[in-house]
JSON list of C-alpha atoms in Angstrom, two decimals:
[
{"chain": "X", "resi": 17, "resn": "UNK", "atom": "CA", "xyz": [-24.95, -154.64, 65.02]},
{"chain": "X", "resi": 18, "resn": "UNK", "atom": "CA", "xyz": [-21.19, -154.68, 64.54]},
{"chain": "X", "resi": 19, "resn": "UNK", "atom": "CA", "xyz": [-19.02, -151.69, 63.68]},
{"chain": "X", "resi": 20, "resn": "UNK", "atom": "CA", "xyz": [-18.74, -152.91, 60.10]},
{"chain": "X", "resi": 21, "resn": "UNK", "atom": "CA", "xyz": [-22.48, -153.28, 59.73]},
{"chain": "X", "resi": 22, "resn": "UNK", "atom": "CA", "xyz": [-23.00, -149.71, 61.00]},
{"chain": "X", "resi": 23, "resn": "UNK", "atom": "CA", "xyz": [-20.33, -148.39, 58.62]},
{"chain": "X", "resi": 24, "resn": "UNK", "atom": "CA", "xyz": [-21.89, -150.19, 55.66]},
{"chain": "X", "resi": 25, "resn": "UNK", "atom": "CA", "xyz": [-25.34, -148.88, 56.57]},
{"chain": "X", "resi": 26, "resn": "UNK", "atom": "CA", "xyz": [-23.95, -145.35, 56.96]},
{"chain": "X", "resi": 27, "resn": "UNK", "atom": "CA", "xyz": [-22.24, -145.53, 53.55]},
{"chain": "X", "resi": 28, "resn": "UNK", "atom": "CA", "xyz": [-25.47, -146.82, 52.01]},
{"chain": "X", "resi": 29, "resn": "UNK", "atom": "CA", "xyz": [-27.39, -143.86, 53.46]},
{"chain": "X", "resi": 30, "resn": "UNK", "atom": "CA", "xyz": [-24.76, -141.38, 52.20]},
{"chain": "X", "resi": 31, "resn": "UNK", "atom": "CA", "xyz": [-24.79, -142.98, 48.75]},
{"chain": "X", "resi": 32, "resn": "UNK", "atom": "CA", "xyz": [-28.58, -143.08, 48.47]},
{"chain": "X", "resi": 33, "resn": "UNK", "atom": "CA", "xyz": [-29.09, -139.53, 49.71]},
{"chain": "X", "resi": 34, "resn": "UNK", "atom": "CA", "xyz": [-26.29, -137.91, 47.75]},
{"chain": "X", "resi": 35, "resn": "UNK", "atom": "CA", "xyz": [-26.94, -140.01, 44.67]},
{"chain": "X", "resi": 36, "resn": "UNK", "atom": "CA", "xyz": [-30.63, -139.17, 44.76]},
{"chain": "X", "resi": 37, "resn": "UNK", "atom": "CA", "xyz": [-29.99, -135.43, 45.03]},
{"chain": "X", "resi": 38, "resn": "UNK", "atom": "CA", "xyz": [-27.42, -135.52, 42.19]},
{"chain": "X", "resi": 39, "resn": "UNK", "atom": "CA", "xyz": [-29.66, -137.60, 39.93]},
{"chain": "X", "resi": 40, "resn": "UNK", "atom": "CA", "xyz": [-32.63, -135.32, 40.57]},
{"chain": "X", "resi": 41, "resn": "UNK", "atom": "CA", "xyz": [-30.59, -132.21, 39.70]},
{"chain": "X", "resi": 42, "resn": "UNK", "atom": "CA", "xyz": [-29.23, -133.90, 36.59]},
{"chain": "X", "resi": 43, "resn": "UNK", "atom": "CA", "xyz": [-32.67, -134.90, 35.32]},
{"chain": "X", "resi": 44, "resn": "UNK", "atom": "CA", "xyz": [-33.85, -131.32, 35.84]},
{"chain": "X", "resi": 45, "resn": "UNK", "atom": "CA", "xyz": [-31.19, -130.28, 33.34]},
{"chain": "X", "resi": 46, "resn": "UNK", "atom": "CA", "xyz": [-31.63, -133.14, 30.89]},
{"chain": "X", "resi": 47, "resn": "UNK", "atom": "CA", "xyz": [-35.40, -133.62, 30.87]},
{"chain": "X", "resi": 48, "resn": "UNK", "atom": "CA", "xyz": [-36.96, -130.71, 32.72]},
{"chain": "X", "resi": 49, "resn": "UNK", "atom": "CA", "xyz": [-38.15, -133.04, 35.49]},
{"chain": "X", "resi": 50, "resn": "UNK", "atom": "CA", "xyz": [-38.82, -131.80, 39.03]},
{"chain": "X", "resi": 51, "resn": "UNK", "atom": "CA", "xyz": [-39.39, -128.22, 37.90]},
{"chain": "X", "resi": 52, "resn": "UNK", "atom": "CA", "xyz": [-36.22, -128.06, 35.83]},
{"chain": "X", "resi": 53, "resn": "UNK", "atom": "CA", "xyz": [-35.75, -126.23, 32.55]},
{"chain": "X", "resi": 54, "resn": "UNK", "atom": "CA", "xyz": [-34.50, -129.07, 30.36]},
{"chain": "X", "resi": 55, "resn": "UNK", "atom": "CA", "xyz": [-31.60, -128.76, 27.96]},
{"chain": "X", "resi": 56, "resn": "UNK", "atom": "CA", "xyz": [-32.83, -125.62, 26.21]},
{"chain": "X", "resi": 57, "resn": "UNK", "atom": "CA", "xyz": [-33.45, -123.55, 29.34]},
{"chain": "X", "resi": 58, "resn": "UNK", "atom": "CA", "xyz": [-30.43, -124.91, 31.17]},
{"chain": "X", "resi": 59, "resn": "UNK", "atom": "CA", "xyz": [-28.33, -124.29, 28.07]},
{"chain": "X", "resi": 60, "resn": "UNK", "atom": "CA", "xyz": [-29.36, -120.63, 28.05]},
{"chain": "X", "resi": 61, "resn": "UNK", "atom": "CA", "xyz": [-28.47, -120.36, 31.73]},
{"chain": "X", "resi": 62, "resn": "UNK", "atom": "CA", "xyz": [-25.11, -122.06, 31.19]},
{"chain": "X", "resi": 63, "resn": "UNK", "atom": "CA", "xyz": [-24.28, -119.55, 28.44]},
{"chain": "X", "resi": 64, "resn": "UNK", "atom": "CA", "xyz": [-25.26, -116.67, 30.74]},
{"chain": "X", "resi": 65, "resn": "UNK", "atom": "CA", "xyz": [-22.76, -117.82, 33.39]},
{"chain": "X", "resi": 66, "resn": "UNK", "atom": "CA", "xyz": [-19.92, -118.43, 30.95]},
{"chain": "X", "resi": 67, "resn": "UNK", "atom": "CA", "xyz": [-20.20, -122.13, 30.09]},
{"chain": "X", "resi": 68, "resn": "UNK", "atom": "CA", "xyz": [-20.13, -122.10, 26.29]},
{"chain": "X", "resi": 69, "resn": "UNK", "atom": "CA", "xyz": [-21.65, -123.67, 24.26]},
{"chain": "X", "resi": 70, "resn": "UNK", "atom": "CA", "xyz": [-24.59, -123.69, 26.60]},
{"chain": "X", "resi": 71, "resn": "UNK", "atom": "CA", "xyz": [-26.54, -126.70, 25.39]},
{"chain": "X", "resi": 72, "resn": "UNK", "atom": "CA", "xyz": [-23.42, -128.90, 25.29]},
{"chain": "X", "resi": 73, "resn": "UNK", "atom": "CA", "xyz": [-22.49, -127.67, 28.77]},
{"chain": "X", "resi": 74, "resn": "UNK", "atom": "CA", "xyz": [-26.00, -128.43, 30.03]},
{"chain": "X", "resi": 75, "resn": "UNK", "atom": "CA", "xyz": [-25.82, -131.90, 28.51]},
{"chain": "X", "resi": 76, "resn": "UNK", "atom": "CA", "xyz": [-22.41, -132.62, 30.06]},
{"chain": "X", "resi": 77, "resn": "UNK", "atom": "CA", "xyz": [-23.50, -131.29, 33.45]},
{"chain": "X", "resi": 78, "resn": "UNK", "atom": "CA", "xyz": [-26.81, -133.18, 33.36]},
{"chain": "X", "resi": 79, "resn": "UNK", "atom": "CA", "xyz": [-25.14, -136.44, 32.36]},
{"chain": "X", "resi": 80, "resn": "UNK", "atom": "CA", "xyz": [-22.43, -136.07, 35.01]},
{"chain": "X", "resi": 81, "resn": "UNK", "atom": "CA", "xyz": [-24.96, -135.37, 37.75]},
{"chain": "X", "resi": 82, "resn": "UNK", "atom": "CA", "xyz": [-27.48, -138.02, 36.68]},
{"chain": "X", "resi": 83, "resn": "UNK", "atom": "CA", "xyz": [-24.87, -140.67, 35.94]},
{"chain": "X", "resi": 84, "resn": "UNK", "atom": "CA", "xyz": [-22.80, -140.09, 39.06]},
{"chain": "X", "resi": 85, "resn": "UNK", "atom": "CA", "xyz": [-25.95, -139.95, 41.19]},
{"chain": "X", "resi": 86, "resn": "UNK", "atom": "CA", "xyz": [-27.33, -143.24, 39.91]},
{"chain": "X", "resi": 87, "resn": "UNK", "atom": "CA", "xyz": [-23.94, -144.97, 40.16]},
{"chain": "X", "resi": 88, "resn": "UNK", "atom": "CA", "xyz": [-23.35, -143.67, 43.70]},
{"chain": "X", "resi": 89, "resn": "UNK", "atom": "CA", "xyz": [-26.80, -144.78, 44.82]},
{"chain": "X", "resi": 90, "resn": "UNK", "atom": "CA", "xyz": [-26.11, -148.26, 43.42]},
{"chain": "X", "resi": 91, "resn": "UNK", "atom": "CA", "xyz": [-22.57, -148.35, 44.75]},
{"chain": "X", "resi": 92, "resn": "UNK", "atom": "CA", "xyz": [-21.23, -149.14, 41.29]},
{"chain": "X", "resi": 93, "resn": "UNK", "atom": "CA", "xyz": [-17.94, -147.83, 39.86]},
{"chain": "X", "resi": 94, "resn": "UNK", "atom": "CA", "xyz": [-17.67, -145.77, 43.01]},
{"chain": "X", "resi": 95, "resn": "UNK", "atom": "CA", "xyz": [-14.29, -144.11, 42.30]},
{"chain": "X", "resi": 96, "resn": "UNK", "atom": "CA", "xyz": [-15.46, -142.84, 38.89]},
{"chain": "X", "resi": 97, "resn": "UNK", "atom": "CA", "xyz": [-18.94, -141.94, 40.18]},
{"chain": "X", "resi": 98, "resn": "UNK", "atom": "CA", "xyz": [-17.62, -140.00, 43.15]},
{"chain": "X", "resi": 99, "resn": "UNK", "atom": "CA", "xyz": [-15.04, -138.21, 41.03]},
{"chain": "X", "resi": 100, "resn": "UNK", "atom": "CA", "xyz": [-17.65, -137.28, 38.42]},
{"chain": "X", "resi": 101, "resn": "UNK", "atom": "CA", "xyz": [-19.89, -135.88, 41.15]},
{"chain": "X", "resi": 102, "resn": "UNK", "atom": "CA", "xyz": [-16.99, -133.86, 42.56]},
{"chain": "X", "resi": 103, "resn": "UNK", "atom": "CA", "xyz": [-16.10, -132.51, 39.11]},
{"chain": "X", "resi": 104, "resn": "UNK", "atom": "CA", "xyz": [-19.66, -131.52, 38.27]},
{"chain": "X", "resi": 105, "resn": "UNK", "atom": "CA", "xyz": [-20.04, -129.80, 41.62]},
{"chain": "X", "resi": 106, "resn": "UNK", "atom": "CA", "xyz": [-16.73, -127.95, 41.17]},
{"chain": "X", "resi": 107, "resn": "UNK", "atom": "CA", "xyz": [-18.21, -126.45, 38.01]},
{"chain": "X", "resi": 108, "resn": "UNK", "atom": "CA", "xyz": [-21.36, -125.45, 39.88]},
{"chain": "X", "resi": 109, "resn": "UNK", "atom": "CA", "xyz": [-19.40, -124.04, 42.81]},
{"chain": "X", "resi": 110, "resn": "UNK", "atom": "CA", "xyz": [-17.39, -121.83, 40.44]},
{"chain": "X", "resi": 111, "resn": "UNK", "atom": "CA", "xyz": [-20.63, -120.06, 39.50]},
{"chain": "X", "resi": 112, "resn": "UNK", "atom": "CA", "xyz": [-21.71, -119.56, 43.12]},
{"chain": "X", "resi": 113, "resn": "UNK", "atom": "CA", "xyz": [-18.38, -118.63, 44.77]},
{"chain": "X", "resi": 114, "resn": "UNK", "atom": "CA", "xyz": [-18.76, -114.88, 44.11]},
{"chain": "X", "resi": 115, "resn": "UNK", "atom": "CA", "xyz": [-21.89, -114.96, 46.29]},
{"chain": "X", "resi": 116, "resn": "UNK", "atom": "CA", "xyz": [-20.04, -116.31, 49.31]},
{"chain": "X", "resi": 117, "resn": "UNK", "atom": "CA", "xyz": [-20.50, -119.61, 51.07]},
{"chain": "X", "resi": 118, "resn": "UNK", "atom": "CA", "xyz": [-24.07, -119.83, 52.35]},
{"chain": "X", "resi": 119, "resn": "UNK", "atom": "CA", "xyz": [-26.84, -121.03, 50.06]},
{"chain": "X", "resi": 120, "resn": "UNK", "atom": "CA", "xyz": [-29.39, -118.45, 51.23]},
{"chain": "X", "resi": 121, "resn": "UNK", "atom": "CA", "xyz": [-27.14, -115.79, 49.70]},
{"chain": "X", "resi": 122, "resn": "UNK", "atom": "CA", "xyz": [-26.69, -117.79, 46.48]},
{"chain": "X", "resi": 123, "resn": "UNK", "atom": "CA", "xyz": [-23.33, -119.12, 47.67]},
{"chain": "X", "resi": 124, "resn": "UNK", "atom": "CA", "xyz": [-21.47, -122.34, 46.99]},
{"chain": "X", "resi": 125, "resn": "UNK", "atom": "CA", "xyz": [-22.49, -124.29, 50.12]},
{"chain": "X", "resi": 126, "resn": "UNK", "atom": "CA", "xyz": [-24.70, -126.85, 48.33]},
{"chain": "X", "resi": 127, "resn": "UNK", "atom": "CA", "xyz": [-22.39, -127.83, 45.45]},
{"chain": "X", "resi": 128, "resn": "UNK", "atom": "CA", "xyz": [-19.35, -127.85, 47.76]},
{"chain": "X", "resi": 129, "resn": "UNK", "atom": "CA", "xyz": [-21.14, -130.22, 50.15]},
{"chain": "X", "resi": 130, "resn": "UNK", "atom": "CA", "xyz": [-22.26, -132.57, 47.38]},
{"chain": "X", "resi": 131, "resn": "UNK", "atom": "CA", "xyz": [-18.81, -132.51, 45.77]},
{"chain": "X", "resi": 132, "resn": "UNK", "atom": "CA", "xyz": [-17.06, -133.30, 49.04]},
{"chain": "X", "resi": 133, "resn": "UNK", "atom": "CA", "xyz": [-19.39, -136.21, 49.74]},
{"chain": "X", "resi": 134, "resn": "UNK", "atom": "CA", "xyz": [-18.81, -137.52, 46.21]},
{"chain": "X", "resi": 135, "resn": "UNK", "atom": "CA", "xyz": [-15.03, -137.28, 46.61]},
{"chain": "X", "resi": 136, "resn": "UNK", "atom": "CA", "xyz": [-15.26, -138.84, 50.06]},
{"chain": "X", "resi": 137, "resn": "UNK", "atom": "CA", "xyz": [-17.23, -141.79, 48.73]},
{"chain": "X", "resi": 138, "resn": "UNK", "atom": "CA", "xyz": [-14.72, -142.21, 45.89]},
{"chain": "X", "resi": 139, "resn": "UNK", "atom": "CA", "xyz": [-11.97, -142.48, 48.50]},
{"chain": "X", "resi": 140, "resn": "UNK", "atom": "CA", "xyz": [-13.73, -144.62, 51.13]},
{"chain": "X", "resi": 141, "resn": "UNK", "atom": "CA", "xyz": [-15.58, -146.89, 48.74]},
{"chain": "X", "resi": 142, "resn": "UNK", "atom": "CA", "xyz": [-19.23, -147.91, 48.77]},
{"chain": "X", "resi": 143, "resn": "UNK", "atom": "CA", "xyz": [-19.27, -150.44, 51.61]},
{"chain": "X", "resi": 144, "resn": "UNK", "atom": "CA", "xyz": [-20.56, -153.98, 51.53]},
{"chain": "X", "resi": 145, "resn": "UNK", "atom": "CA", "xyz": [-24.17, -153.00, 50.71]},
{"chain": "X", "resi": 146, "resn": "UNK", "atom": "CA", "xyz": [-23.29, -152.14, 47.10]},
{"chain": "X", "resi": 147, "resn": "UNK", "atom": "CA", "xyz": [-23.07, -153.51, 43.60]},
{"chain": "X", "resi": 148, "resn": "UNK", "atom": "CA", "xyz": [-19.30, -152.96, 43.67]},
{"chain": "X", "resi": 149, "resn": "UNK", "atom": "CA", "xyz": [-19.05, -155.39, 46.59]},
{"chain": "X", "resi": 150, "resn": "UNK", "atom": "CA", "xyz": [-21.45, -157.88, 44.97]},
{"chain": "X", "resi": 151, "resn": "UNK", "atom": "CA", "xyz": [-19.36, -157.83, 41.75]},
{"chain": "X", "resi": 152, "resn": "UNK", "atom": "CA", "xyz": [-16.06, -158.36, 43.54]},
{"chain": "X", "resi": 153, "resn": "UNK", "atom": "CA", "xyz": [-14.96, -154.71, 43.22]},
{"chain": "X", "resi": 154, "resn": "UNK", "atom": "CA", "xyz": [-13.99, -155.05, 39.56]},
{"chain": "X", "resi": 155, "resn": "UNK", "atom": "CA", "xyz": [-14.92, -151.36, 39.07]},
{"chain": "X", "resi": 156, "resn": "UNK", "atom": "CA", "xyz": [-13.60, -150.26, 42.47]},
{"chain": "X", "resi": 157, "resn": "UNK", "atom": "CA", "xyz": [-9.86, -150.97, 42.54]},
{"chain": "X", "resi": 158, "resn": "UNK", "atom": "CA", "xyz": [-7.47, -148.94, 44.69]},
{"chain": "X", "resi": 159, "resn": "UNK", "atom": "CA", "xyz": [-5.60, -147.54, 41.67]},
{"chain": "X", "resi": 160, "resn": "UNK", "atom": "CA", "xyz": [-8.89, -146.24, 40.23]},
{"chain": "X", "resi": 161, "resn": "UNK", "atom": "CA", "xyz": [-9.35, -143.71, 43.04]},
{"chain": "X", "resi": 162, "resn": "UNK", "atom": "CA", "xyz": [-6.35, -141.46, 42.27]},
{"chain": "X", "resi": 163, "resn": "UNK", "atom": "CA", "xyz": [-6.81, -142.01, 38.53]},
{"chain": "X", "resi": 164, "resn": "UNK", "atom": "CA", "xyz": [-10.48, -140.95, 38.58]},
{"chain": "X", "resi": 165, "resn": "UNK", "atom": "CA", "xyz": [-9.92, -138.01, 40.92]},
{"chain": "X", "resi": 166, "resn": "UNK", "atom": "CA", "xyz": [-6.82, -136.87, 39.01]},
{"chain": "X", "resi": 167, "resn": "UNK", "atom": "CA", "xyz": [-8.44, -136.98, 35.58]},
{"chain": "X", "resi": 168, "resn": "UNK", "atom": "CA", "xyz": [-11.55, -135.26, 36.92]},
{"chain": "X", "resi": 169, "resn": "UNK", "atom": "CA", "xyz": [-9.51, -132.54, 38.61]},
{"chain": "X", "resi": 170, "resn": "UNK", "atom": "CA", "xyz": [-7.58, -131.87, 35.39]},
{"chain": "X", "resi": 171, "resn": "UNK", "atom": "CA", "xyz": [-10.71, -131.69, 33.24]},
{"chain": "X", "resi": 172, "resn": "UNK", "atom": "CA", "xyz": [-12.53, -129.54, 35.79]},
{"chain": "X", "resi": 173, "resn": "UNK", "atom": "CA", "xyz": [-9.57, -127.16, 35.99]},
{"chain": "X", "resi": 174, "resn": "UNK", "atom": "CA", "xyz": [-9.54, -126.71, 32.21]},
{"chain": "X", "resi": 175, "resn": "UNK", "atom": "CA", "xyz": [-13.31, -126.25, 31.92]},
{"chain": "X", "resi": 176, "resn": "UNK", "atom": "CA", "xyz": [-13.61, -123.91, 34.91]},
{"chain": "X", "resi": 177, "resn": "UNK", "atom": "CA", "xyz": [-10.49, -121.99, 33.86]},
{"chain": "X", "resi": 178, "resn": "UNK", "atom": "CA", "xyz": [-11.91, -121.40, 30.37]},
{"chain": "X", "resi": 179, "resn": "UNK", "atom": "CA", "xyz": [-15.23, -120.33, 31.88]},
{"chain": "X", "resi": 180, "resn": "UNK", "atom": "CA", "xyz": [-13.56, -117.93, 34.30]},
{"chain": "X", "resi": 181, "resn": "UNK", "atom": "CA", "xyz": [-11.51, -116.43, 31.47]},
{"chain": "X", "resi": 182, "resn": "UNK", "atom": "CA", "xyz": [-14.71, -115.79, 29.46]},
{"chain": "X", "resi": 183, "resn": "UNK", "atom": "CA", "xyz": [-16.43, -114.25, 32.49]},
{"chain": "X", "resi": 184, "resn": "UNK", "atom": "CA", "xyz": [-13.46, -111.94, 33.16]},
{"chain": "X", "resi": 185, "resn": "UNK", "atom": "CA", "xyz": [-13.26, -110.90, 29.50]},
{"chain": "X", "resi": 186, "resn": "UNK", "atom": "CA", "xyz": [-16.99, -110.19, 29.41]},
{"chain": "X", "resi": 187, "resn": "UNK", "atom": "CA", "xyz": [-16.79, -108.15, 32.61]},
{"chain": "X", "resi": 188, "resn": "UNK", "atom": "CA", "xyz": [-13.85, -106.14, 31.24]},
{"chain": "X", "resi": 189, "resn": "UNK", "atom": "CA", "xyz": [-15.79, -105.41, 28.03]},
{"chain": "X", "resi": 190, "resn": "UNK", "atom": "CA", "xyz": [-18.84, -104.25, 29.99]},
{"chain": "X", "resi": 191, "resn": "UNK", "atom": "CA", "xyz": [-17.01, -101.70, 32.12]},
{"chain": "X", "resi": 192, "resn": "UNK", "atom": "CA", "xyz": [-18.02, -98.17, 31.37]},
{"chain": "X", "resi": 193, "resn": "UNK", "atom": "CA", "xyz": [-15.54, -95.48, 30.48]},
{"chain": "X", "resi": 194, "resn": "UNK", "atom": "CA", "xyz": [-14.91, -93.30, 33.51]},
{"chain": "X", "resi": 195, "resn": "UNK", "atom": "CA", "xyz": [-13.45, -90.32, 31.69]},
{"chain": "X", "resi": 196, "resn": "UNK", "atom": "CA", "xyz": [-14.08, -88.99, 28.21]},
{"chain": "X", "resi": 197, "resn": "UNK", "atom": "CA", "xyz": [-11.01, -87.82, 26.29]}
]
């Protein structure tokens, strides 16, 4: 097996594993599959952590995770798929960061890992064992990588920034008065 064959097989394994995990998480949100709460339950959760409106946020998150997961697994539109995965996971990581890094403490380890793999696949490409390769890379051009990652970073920054502002405002409103006048 040549170096290129091993690399292509490794990229296929990364794409299938990461894509499968992302798609499973997304379908939990969208359809309630795999023990998920569907749009209604996920929407209520999204509202509780500052993503408003909740149902629209659940829909966007579920579509980003499901869509990016399926596309990564197929190796199709890899720059956009990887960027979408990274953006969705940045939003998830923002919720978990206050709990530290490690997942057993409710930290951001899992979404950070998935987001980094998604971004890494956007940059490296899907390999030869992919639909992008079979289609002549029409949806995997070099210019698409910075474009997809840049647009995703900008949108994620706006969405996460608005969420963080809401969370801070809510926390400030919930503080108790220390001294009575």
